[in-house]
Coordinates of C-alpha atoms and ligand atoms in Angstrom, one line a residue:
M18 CA -6.2 27.0 26.7
T19 CA -3.5 25.7 24.3
A20 CA -4.4 23.5 21.8
E21 CA -3.3 20.1 22.3
R22 CA 0.1 18.6 20.1
V23 CA -1.3 15.3 18.1
P24 CA 1.3 12.3 18.9
Q25 CA 2.6 10.2 16.1
L26 CA 2.9 6.3 17.2
I27 CA 6.4 4.7 16.2
G28 CA 6.5 1.0 17.8
N29 CA 5.0 1.9 21.4
S30 CA 5.9 5.3 21.6
L31 CA 3.0 7.9 21.3
A32 CA 4.3 11.0 21.6
P33 CA 4.4 14.0 19.2
S34 CA 7.2 14.6 16.7
S35 CA 10.1 17.2 18.3
G36 CA 10.1 18.6 14.4
E37 CA 9.8 22.1 14.4
E38 CA 7.0 22.3 11.7
V39 CA 3.7 22.7 13.0
E40 CA 0.6 22.7 11.3
P41 CA -3.0 24.2 13.5
I42 CA -5.8 21.8 12.9
Y43 CA -9.2 23.8 12.5
D44 CA -12.7 23.2 13.2
P45 CA -14.0 24.2 9.8
A46 CA -17.3 25.0 10.8
T47 CA -16.0 27.6 13.4
G48 CA -12.6 28.3 12.4
E49 CA -11.3 27.7 15.9
T50 CA -7.9 25.7 16.5
I51 CA -8.4 22.5 17.8
A52 CA -5.4 20.6 18.2
L53 CA -1.6 21.3 16.9
L54 CA 0.2 18.9 14.4
P55 CA 3.7 18.8 14.7
Y56 CA 5.0 17.4 11.6
S57 CA 7.3 14.1 11.4
T58 CA 10.8 14.6 10.9
E59 CA 12.6 12.5 8.0
S60 CA 14.3 10.5 11.1
D61 CA 10.8 9.8 12.8
V62 CA 9.8 8.3 9.6
D63 CA 13.1 6.1 9.2
R64 CA 12.3 5.1 12.8
A65 CA 8.7 4.2 11.7
V66 CA 9.5 2.1 8.7
R67 CA 12.2 0.4 11.1
A68 CA 9.5 -0.3 13.8
A69 CA 7.0 -1.6 10.9
A70 CA 9.9 -3.9 9.6
S71 CA 11.3 -5.2 12.9
A72 CA 7.3 -6.1 13.6
F73 CA 6.5 -8.0 10.1
P74 CA 8.1 -11.3 10.8
A75 CA 6.3 -12.0 13.9
W76 CA 3.1 -10.1 12.4
A77 CA 3.5 -12.4 9.1
D78 CA 4.1 -15.8 11.1
T79 CA 0.6 -15.2 13.2
P80 CA -1.8 -17.6 11.8
V81 CA -4.3 -15.9 9.9
F82 CA -7.1 -16.5 12.9
E83 CA -5.1 -14.8 15.3
R84 CA -4.6 -12.0 13.2
T85 CA -8.3 -11.7 12.5
Q86 CA -9.3 -12.3 16.5
V87 CA -7.6 -8.6 16.6
M88 CA -10.0 -7.4 13.7
F89 CA -13.1 -8.7 15.6
A90 CA -11.9 -7.0 19.1
F91 CA -11.2 -4.1 17.1
K92 CA -14.8 -4.2 15.4
S93 CA -16.3 -4.1 19.0
L94 CA -14.7 -0.9 20.1
L95 CA -15.3 0.8 16.9
E96 CA -19.3 -0.1 17.9
R97 CA -18.3 0.9 21.3
D98 CA -16.8 4.0 20.2
F99 CA -19.1 4.7 17.1
E100 CA -20.6 8.4 18.9
T101 CA -17.2 9.4 19.5
L102 CA -15.6 8.2 16.2
S103 CA -18.2 10.4 14.2
N104 CA -17.9 13.7 16.1
L105 CA -14.3 13.4 15.5
V106 CA -15.3 13.2 12.0
V107 CA -17.5 16.6 12.3
Q108 CA -15.2 18.3 14.3
E109 CA -12.1 17.9 12.1
N110 CA -13.7 17.8 8.8
G111 CA -16.9 19.9 9.1
K112 CA -19.4 17.3 7.7
I113 CA -22.8 16.9 9.0
I114 CA -23.3 14.2 11.7
E115 CA -25.1 11.7 10.1
E116 CA -22.4 12.1 6.7
A117 CA -19.9 11.7 9.5
R118 CA -21.8 8.5 11.1
G119 CA -22.4 6.8 7.5
E120 CA -18.6 7.5 7.0
V121 CA -17.8 5.7 10.3
R122 CA -20.3 2.9 9.3
R123 CA -18.6 2.6 5.9
G124 CA -15.4 1.9 7.5
I125 CA -16.6 -0.6 9.7
E126 CA -17.9 -2.4 7.1
V127 CA -14.2 -3.1 5.7
V128 CA -13.5 -4.3 9.0
D129 CA -16.5 -6.9 8.6
F130 CA -15.0 -7.7 5.2
A131 CA -11.6 -8.0 6.4
T132 CA -12.3 -10.6 8.9
G133 CA -12.9 -12.9 6.1
A134 CA -8.9 -13.3 5.8
P135 CA -9.0 -17.0 6.0
T136 CA -11.0 -17.3 3.2
L137 CA -10.0 -14.3 1.1
T138 CA -6.3 -15.1 1.3
M139 CA -6.4 -18.7 0.4
G140 CA -4.1 -20.2 -2.5
T141 CA -5.3 -22.6 -4.9
N142 CA -3.6 -25.7 -6.4
L143 CA -4.1 -28.0 -9.3
D144 CA -3.2 -31.6 -9.1
Q145 CA -1.4 -33.6 -11.8
V146 CA -0.2 -30.6 -13.8
A147 CA 2.3 -33.2 -15.4
N148 CA 2.8 -36.7 -14.6
G149 CA 3.5 -37.0 -10.5
I150 CA 3.6 -33.4 -10.5
D151 CA 1.3 -31.1 -8.6
Q152 CA 1.2 -27.1 -8.3
Q153 CA 0.2 -24.6 -5.6
L154 CA -0.3 -21.0 -5.2
V155 CA 0.3 -19.6 -1.8
R156 CA -0.1 -16.2 -0.8
F157 CA 1.8 -14.1 1.6
P158 CA 2.2 -10.9 2.6
V159 CA 4.1 -8.1 0.9
G160 CA 5.9 -6.4 3.7
V161 CA 5.7 -2.9 4.9
V162 CA 3.1 -0.8 3.2
A163 CA 2.3 3.0 3.6
G164 CA -0.9 4.6 3.1
I165 CA -1.2 8.3 2.4
T166 CA -5.0 9.6 3.0
P167 CA -6.9 12.9 1.9
F168 CA -8.8 15.0 4.4
N169 CA -12.4 14.1 2.9
F170 CA -12.6 10.3 4.9
P171 CA -10.8 10.7 7.7
N172 CA -12.1 7.4 9.2
M173 CA -13.3 5.5 6.5
V174 CA -10.1 6.0 3.9
P175 CA -7.6 4.9 6.2
L176 CA -10.1 1.8 7.1
W177 CA -9.9 1.2 3.6
M178 CA -6.7 0.2 4.3
I179 CA -5.5 -0.7 7.7
P180 CA -7.9 -3.5 8.1
I181 CA -7.3 -5.8 4.8
A182 CA -3.3 -5.1 5.0
L183 CA -3.0 -6.1 8.3
V184 CA -5.1 -9.4 8.0
A185 CA -3.0 -10.2 5.2
G186 CA 0.1 -10.1 7.6
N187 CA 1.4 -6.5 6.6
T188 CA 2.7 -4.1 8.9
F189 CA 1.6 -0.2 8.1
I190 CA 2.7 3.2 8.5
L191 CA -0.4 5.8 8.1
K192 CA 0.3 9.0 7.0
P193 CA -3.4 10.5 7.4
S194 CA -4.1 14.4 5.8
E195 CA -2.3 17.1 7.8
R196 CA -5.9 18.5 7.8
T197 CA -7.4 15.7 9.6
P198 CA -5.1 13.8 11.7
L199 CA -7.5 13.1 14.6
S200 CA -9.6 10.0 13.5
G201 CA -6.4 8.3 12.2
M202 CA -5.1 8.6 15.5
K203 CA -7.9 7.4 17.1
I204 CA -8.2 4.3 15.0
A205 CA -4.4 3.3 16.0
Q206 CA -5.5 3.7 19.5
L207 CA -8.2 1.3 19.2
L208 CA -6.1 -1.3 17.5
A209 CA -3.7 -1.1 20.3
E210 CA -6.5 -1.5 22.5
A211 CA -7.8 -4.5 20.6
G212 CA -4.6 -6.1 21.2
L213 CA -2.5 -5.4 17.8
P214 CA 0.9 -5.8 18.4
D215 CA 3.7 -2.8 18.9
G216 CA 5.3 -1.4 15.2
V217 CA 2.5 -3.2 13.5
L218 CA 0.6 0.1 12.9
N219 CA 2.3 3.3 13.0
V220 CA 1.3 6.8 12.1
V221 CA 3.5 9.9 11.1
H222 CA 2.3 13.3 9.8
G223 CA 2.7 15.9 7.6
G224 CA 3.0 16.8 3.7
K225 CA 4.9 16.4 1.1
R226 CA 8.1 16.3 2.5
V227 CA 7.1 13.3 5.0
V228 CA 5.3 11.8 2.0
N229 CA 8.5 11.9 -0.1
A230 CA 10.3 10.4 2.9
L231 CA 8.1 7.3 2.7
L232 CA 8.2 6.7 -1.1
N233 CA 12.1 6.7 -1.0
H234 CA 12.5 4.7 2.1
P235 CA 13.6 1.3 0.9
G236 CA 12.2 -0.4 3.8
V237 CA 8.9 0.5 2.3
D238 CA 7.4 -2.4 0.0
A239 CA 3.9 -0.9 -0.9
V240 CA 2.3 2.3 -1.1
S241 CA -1.6 2.6 -0.9
F242 CA -2.6 6.4 -2.0
V243 CA -6.0 8.0 -2.3
G244 CA -6.3 11.9 -2.5
S245 CA -6.1 14.4 -6.0
A246 CA -5.4 13.2 -9.4
T247 CA -2.3 15.1 -9.4
T248 CA -0.7 13.7 -6.4
A249 CA -2.1 10.4 -7.1
K250 CA 0.2 10.5 -10.2
Y251 CA 3.1 11.7 -8.6
I252 CA 2.6 9.2 -6.0
Y253 CA 2.1 6.3 -8.6
T254 CA 5.0 7.5 -10.7
T255 CA 7.7 8.3 -8.0
A256 CA 6.9 4.9 -5.9
A257 CA 6.9 2.9 -9.0
S258 CA 10.2 3.8 -10.3
Q259 CA 11.4 2.4 -7.1
G260 CA 9.9 -0.9 -7.8
K261 CA 7.5 -0.3 -5.1
R262 CA 3.7 -2.0 -5.5
V263 CA 1.1 1.1 -6.1
Q264 CA -2.3 1.9 -5.9
A265 CA -3.2 5.7 -6.3
L266 CA -6.8 6.6 -6.2
G267 CA -7.2 10.2 -7.7
G268 CA -9.8 12.9 -8.2
A269 CA -13.0 13.0 -10.1
K270 CA -15.3 14.7 -11.9
N271 CA -18.7 12.4 -12.0
H272 CA -21.6 13.1 -14.4
L273 CA -25.0 12.3 -13.6
L274 CA -27.1 11.7 -16.8
V275 CA -30.9 12.3 -16.5
M276 CA -33.0 11.2 -19.2
D277 CA -36.5 12.9 -20.1
D278 CA -37.9 9.4 -19.0
A279 CA -36.5 9.5 -14.9
E280 CA -38.8 9.7 -12.1
L281 CA -37.8 13.6 -11.8
D282 CA -38.7 13.9 -7.9
A283 CA -36.4 10.7 -7.0
S284 CA -33.9 12.1 -9.1
V285 CA -33.6 15.4 -7.9
S286 CA -33.1 14.0 -4.3
A287 CA -30.6 11.6 -5.1
I288 CA -28.5 14.7 -7.6
M289 CA -28.9 16.9 -4.3
S290 CA -27.3 14.5 -1.8
S291 CA -24.7 13.5 -4.7
A292 CA -23.7 17.4 -5.5
F293 CA -23.9 18.7 -1.9
G294 CA -23.5 16.1 0.3
N295 CA -20.2 16.8 2.4
A296 CA -20.0 20.1 1.0
G297 CA -19.2 18.3 -2.7
Q298 CA -15.8 17.2 -1.1
R299 CA -16.5 13.5 -2.1
C300 CA -14.5 11.5 -4.9
L301 CA -18.0 10.2 -5.6
A302 CA -20.0 13.5 -5.8
G303 CA -22.2 14.2 -8.5
S304 CA -20.2 17.7 -10.2
V305 CA -21.8 17.6 -13.8
V306 CA -25.7 17.0 -14.4
V307 CA -26.2 16.5 -17.8
G308 CA -30.0 16.9 -18.9
V309 CA -31.4 15.1 -22.1
G310 CA -33.9 16.2 -24.0
N311 CA -37.1 18.1 -22.2
V312 CA -35.7 17.6 -18.8
A313 CA -33.3 20.0 -18.4
E314 CA -35.4 22.9 -17.9
P315 CA -37.8 21.5 -14.9
L316 CA -34.6 19.7 -13.7
L317 CA -32.6 23.2 -13.3
H318 CA -35.5 24.8 -11.5
E319 CA -36.1 22.0 -9.1
L320 CA -32.3 21.6 -8.3
V321 CA -32.3 25.2 -7.8
Q322 CA -35.4 25.6 -5.7
K323 CA -34.3 22.7 -3.2
A324 CA -30.3 23.8 -3.0
D325 CA -31.0 27.4 -2.3
G326 CA -33.1 26.2 0.6
L327 CA -30.1 24.1 2.3
R328 CA -29.6 25.0 6.0
L329 CA -26.1 25.6 6.3
G330 CA -24.0 25.4 10.0
P331 CA -21.9 23.4 11.9
G332 CA -22.0 19.8 11.3
S333 CA -22.7 19.1 15.2
N334 CA -26.5 20.7 14.9
P335 CA -28.9 18.1 13.9
E336 CA -30.8 20.8 11.5
T337 CA -27.9 21.8 9.4
Q338 CA -28.0 20.3 5.8
M339 CA -24.6 21.3 4.8
G340 CA -21.3 22.0 6.4
P341 CA -18.3 24.0 5.7
V342 CA -15.3 23.4 3.4
I343 CA -12.2 22.2 4.9
R344 CA -10.0 25.5 4.8
E345 CA -10.8 29.3 4.1
E346 CA -8.4 29.1 1.3
R347 CA -10.2 26.1 -0.7
R348 CA -13.5 28.7 0.1
K349 CA -11.1 31.5 -1.8
E350 CA -10.2 29.2 -4.4
L351 CA -14.1 27.7 -5.1
E352 CA -15.1 31.6 -5.3
G353 CA -12.4 31.8 -8.0
Y354 CA -13.9 29.3 -10.1
I355 CA -17.1 31.1 -9.4
S356 CA -16.0 34.2 -10.8
E357 CA -14.1 33.0 -13.4
A358 CA -17.1 31.3 -15.1
Q359 CA -18.9 34.4 -14.4
G360 CA -17.1 36.0 -17.4
S361 CA -18.0 32.9 -19.6
D362 CA -21.2 32.3 -21.3
A363 CA -22.3 29.7 -18.4
V364 CA -25.4 31.3 -16.7
L365 CA -24.9 31.2 -12.6
A366 CA -28.2 30.0 -11.5
L367 CA -27.9 30.0 -8.3
D368 CA -25.0 31.9 -6.2
G369 CA -23.7 30.4 -2.7
R370 CA -21.0 33.0 -1.8
G371 CA -21.4 34.6 1.1
A372 CA -24.2 32.2 2.6
G373 CA -23.8 30.3 6.2
P374 CA -21.9 31.7 9.5
A375 CA -19.6 34.1 9.1
E376 CA -17.4 32.0 11.3
G377 CA -16.1 29.0 9.6
F378 CA -15.2 28.2 6.1
F379 CA -18.9 28.1 4.1
L380 CA -19.8 28.6 0.6
G381 CA -23.6 28.0 -0.2
A382 CA -24.5 25.7 -2.9
T383 CA -23.8 27.2 -6.2
I384 CA -25.1 26.1 -9.7
F385 CA -24.0 26.9 -13.2
D386 CA -26.5 26.3 -16.1
G387 CA -25.3 26.2 -20.0
V388 CA -21.7 24.7 -18.9
T389 CA -19.9 23.6 -22.0
K390 CA -16.7 21.1 -22.2
D391 CA -14.3 24.5 -23.0
M392 CA -15.1 25.6 -19.4
N393 CA -12.6 25.0 -16.5
L394 CA -15.5 24.4 -14.5
W395 CA -16.3 21.2 -16.5
K396 CA -12.5 20.4 -17.2
E397 CA -11.7 20.4 -13.5
E398 CA -12.3 18.8 -10.3
L399 CA -13.8 21.7 -8.1
F400 CA -14.4 19.7 -4.9
G401 CA -17.1 21.8 -3.4
P402 CA -20.4 22.4 -3.7
V403 CA -20.4 24.0 -6.9
L404 CA -22.6 22.3 -9.6
S405 CA -22.6 22.4 -13.2
V406 CA -25.5 21.6 -15.5
M407 CA -25.4 20.9 -19.2
R408 CA -27.7 20.1 -21.8
A409 CA -27.8 16.9 -24.4
S410 CA -30.2 16.1 -26.8
D411 CA -29.9 12.2 -26.9
I412 CA -28.5 9.5 -24.7
D413 CA -25.3 9.5 -27.5
E414 CA -24.5 13.1 -26.8
A415 CA -24.4 12.9 -23.2
L416 CA -22.3 9.7 -23.2
T417 CA -19.9 11.6 -25.6
T418 CA -19.6 14.7 -22.9
L419 CA -18.9 12.1 -20.1
N420 CA -16.7 10.0 -22.1
A421 CA -14.7 13.3 -23.1
S422 CA -13.6 13.9 -19.5
N423 CA -10.3 13.1 -18.2
F424 CA -11.8 11.7 -14.9
G425 CA -13.4 8.1 -14.6
N426 CA -14.2 7.7 -11.3
M427 CA -18.5 7.2 -11.1
A428 CA -21.2 8.1 -13.5
S429 CA -24.9 7.7 -13.0
I430 CA -27.9 7.6 -15.2
F431 CA -31.3 8.2 -13.9
T432 CA -34.1 6.9 -16.0
S433 CA -37.0 4.2 -16.4
S434 CA -35.6 2.6 -19.5
G435 CA -34.2 -0.7 -19.4
H436 CA -32.7 0.4 -22.8
N437 CA -31.1 3.4 -21.7
A438 CA -29.8 2.1 -18.5
R439 CA -28.4 -0.8 -20.8
E440 CA -26.3 1.6 -23.6
F441 CA -24.7 3.6 -20.1
R442 CA -23.6 0.6 -18.5
R443 CA -22.0 -0.8 -21.5
R444 CA -20.6 2.5 -22.9
A445 CA -19.7 4.9 -19.9
E446 CA -16.2 5.3 -19.4
A447 CA -15.9 5.2 -15.6
G448 CA -15.0 2.6 -13.2
M449 CA -18.4 2.9 -10.5
L450 CA -21.5 3.2 -12.3
G451 CA -24.7 3.5 -10.9
V452 CA -28.6 3.5 -12.2
N453 CA -30.9 5.8 -10.3
I454 CA -28.4 6.0 -7.9
G455 CA -26.4 9.4 -6.5
V456 CA -23.4 8.0 -4.9
A457 CA -22.8 4.8 -6.4
A458 CA -20.1 3.3 -3.9
P459 CA -19.3 0.1 -4.0
A460 CA -19.7 -2.2 -0.9
A461 CA -16.5 -3.3 1.2
A462 CA -16.8 -7.0 -0.9
F463 CA -16.2 -4.8 -4.3
P464 CA -13.4 -2.9 -5.2
F465 CA -13.5 0.9 -5.9
T466 CA -12.7 0.8 -9.2
G467 CA -12.0 4.4 -10.8
W468 CA -10.4 4.6 -14.3
K469 CA -8.3 7.5 -16.1
N470 CA -7.0 10.0 -13.9
S471 CA -9.2 8.7 -11.3
F472 CA -6.9 6.0 -10.9
F473 CA -3.6 5.0 -11.4
G474 CA -2.1 1.4 -10.7
D475 CA -3.7 -2.1 -11.4
L476 CA -5.3 -3.2 -8.2
H477 CA -8.0 -1.3 -6.3
A478 CA -8.5 -0.2 -2.6
T479 CA -11.1 -2.8 -1.1
G480 CA -12.9 -6.2 -2.3
S481 CA -10.7 -9.1 -3.6
D482 CA -8.3 -6.4 -5.3
A483 CA -7.3 -5.3 -2.0
F484 CA -6.5 -8.6 -0.9
R485 CA -4.4 -9.4 -3.8
F486 CA -2.9 -5.9 -3.3
Y487 CA -1.4 -6.7 0.1
T488 CA -0.2 -10.3 -0.8
R489 CA 2.2 -11.6 -3.2
H490 CA 2.4 -14.9 -4.5
K491 CA 4.5 -18.0 -4.7
V492 CA 3.4 -21.1 -7.1
V493 CA 5.3 -24.2 -5.6
T494 CA 5.8 -27.1 -8.3
S495 CA 6.0 -30.5 -6.4
R496 CA 7.0 -33.9 -7.2
W497 CA 7.6 -37.0 -5.1
F498 CA 9.8 -40.1 -5.4
K499 CA 8.2 -43.2 -4.6
S500 CA 11.4 -44.0 -2.7
S501 CA 10.5 -41.0 -0.4
N502 CA 6.9 -42.6 0.4
G503 CA 7.9 -44.7 3.5
P504 CA 10.5 -45.5 6.0
V505 CA 13.6 -46.4 5.1
T506 CA 14.1 -50.0 6.6
E507 CA 18.1 -51.4 7.1
S508 CA 17.2 -54.8 5.6
A509 CA 15.3 -53.7 2.5
Ligands
LIG602 P1 -4.4 15.9 -2.0 O1 -4.2 15.3 -2.9 O2 -4.0 17.4 -1.6 O3 -3.5 15.5 -0.4 C1 -3.6 13.7 -0.1 C2 -2.6 13.4 0.7 O4 -1.4 13.7 -0.1 C3 -2.5 13.9 2.2 O5 -2.1 12.9 2.9 C4 -1.4 14.9 1.8 O6 -0.6 15.1 2.8 C5 -0.7 14.5 0.5 N1 0.0 15.5 -0.5 C6 -0.5 16.5 -0.7 N2 0.2 17.0 -1.7 C7 1.2 16.3 -1.7 C8 2.2 16.2 -2.7 N3 2.8 17.4 -3.7 N4 3.5 15.3 -2.9 C9 3.6 14.3 -1.8 N5 2.0 13.7 -0.8 C10 1.1 14.7 -1.2 O7 -5.7 15.7 -1.2 P2 -7.1 15.7 -0.4 O8 -7.1 17.4 -0.8 O9 -6.5 15.7 0.9 O10 -8.2 15.0 -0.7 C11 -9.1 15.6 -1.7 C12 -8.6 14.7 -3.0 O11 -8.7 13.5 -2.8 C13 -9.5 15.3 -4.0 O12 -9.4 14.9 -5.0 C14 -11.0 13.5 -3.9 O13 -11.3 13.7 -5.2 C15 -9.7 12.9 -3.8 N6 -10.2 11.3 -3.2 C16 -10.5 10.1 -3.8 C17 -10.8 9.6 -3.6 C18 -10.9 8.2 -4.7 O14 -11.4 7.0 -4.0 N7 -10.6 8.2 -5.9 C19 -11.3 9.3 -2.1 C20 -11.6 10.3 -1.5 C21 -10.9 11.4 -1.9

């Protein structure tokens, strides 16, 4: 059976690019090719930008209550196809079905939030700023937005961007990950079914070349990016240097501080899900555990015992507890980090190499103890099921370690002390903080607030930040003369 060629969507045309570059899309749990992805050409990108630009005036002029009607219809279709969408995530990404359902649910929550556009795009006004003069701030859409997304949340991350950008009156070009393009295509198909006019959402495919064509296109007004830190910085500098509005969310190295007054069982279970959920391929994955004081030994023991028992396999099997990593090359890279760390002073407490089914790109849960700040294990985002355990004598030392990281996406503290929690909230240098929570993900009404190399830009994804990112303001200053207040009569 020949694998299906994934189409791109340009205006009302849904057809595969005729470009020569073609990427196989694998099921990471089996290594089988499930689709072929022809990359868009520069001329495809240009056509997509033109389609989005020509759809913009009518869509921007559409009353916001009509734009949100499309989102209400889209929401019903997402609910109708909830299982199909979740299975698609399992198939192209490899995560287990429960995690896939969680991802789709999180995406739908952004659609729910976006339906509040009539309130969230309201302006403000101030009467009588000077004698007889009033001022009014009015929000308008930015124009054509390009959204470039990663492989690890193929459904949710496009949904962080598209619903909010669209209800705010923008048109959009999605460039999904070239490793997981199927969920993005399904989203586009459902939005068309929901009544979105042609050209308001377009989808192109590819890697760096296609991204560059978008970044350098004068018709693209704003860029929303989610991916690794190096790419995020590149996207930010390249697009901003051309006067485009940019938000670029990058990678992470999230620290979980465990105090010796923490509830051990509940903390271990939260850490397990944080470190090994989605095989560690989450920007909110806890990849460093800092055991403070006496808790480090029993904590390590519990983590190793639980991680050793994780059942690896295809995400479609409800018994599976951890799926594969995205590609064979990623597994090899991760194994390279493990081998390198074995030559250091870190102690390999659990070795996941060789675990899981032979077919597919599996790596078992791996834990290093005695990790220190000079090691690559600590410095770099590994983005896989590899957990580093460190020790600290008190909260000050633990916070010093956390704050030395170049990343600042998320951090959590596990404690039963309000004082420790407060110190942590005030002093931890990360944008998303958890207290006795393993994955401290903001709900859609809040922004996704990474710091340091985890974010480049000013206004973050989702929440009120996103509405500000996808709109620009006018401040109108008005004065009305008395003579213009009534009809001019000839006899007066
Ligand atoms: P990636 O940076 O490799 O790719 C992301 C997107 O950028 C893809 O669409 C890809 O085609 C494009 N791209 C890749 N290299 C490029 C280049 N050199 N020039 C231009 N475009 C390029 O990221 P990934 O491997 O798909 O995703 C995993 C990364 O995303 C991790 O680092 C993870 O932490 C991060 N992430 C961050 C968040 C967040 O909210 N901060 C959320 C999800 C994922």
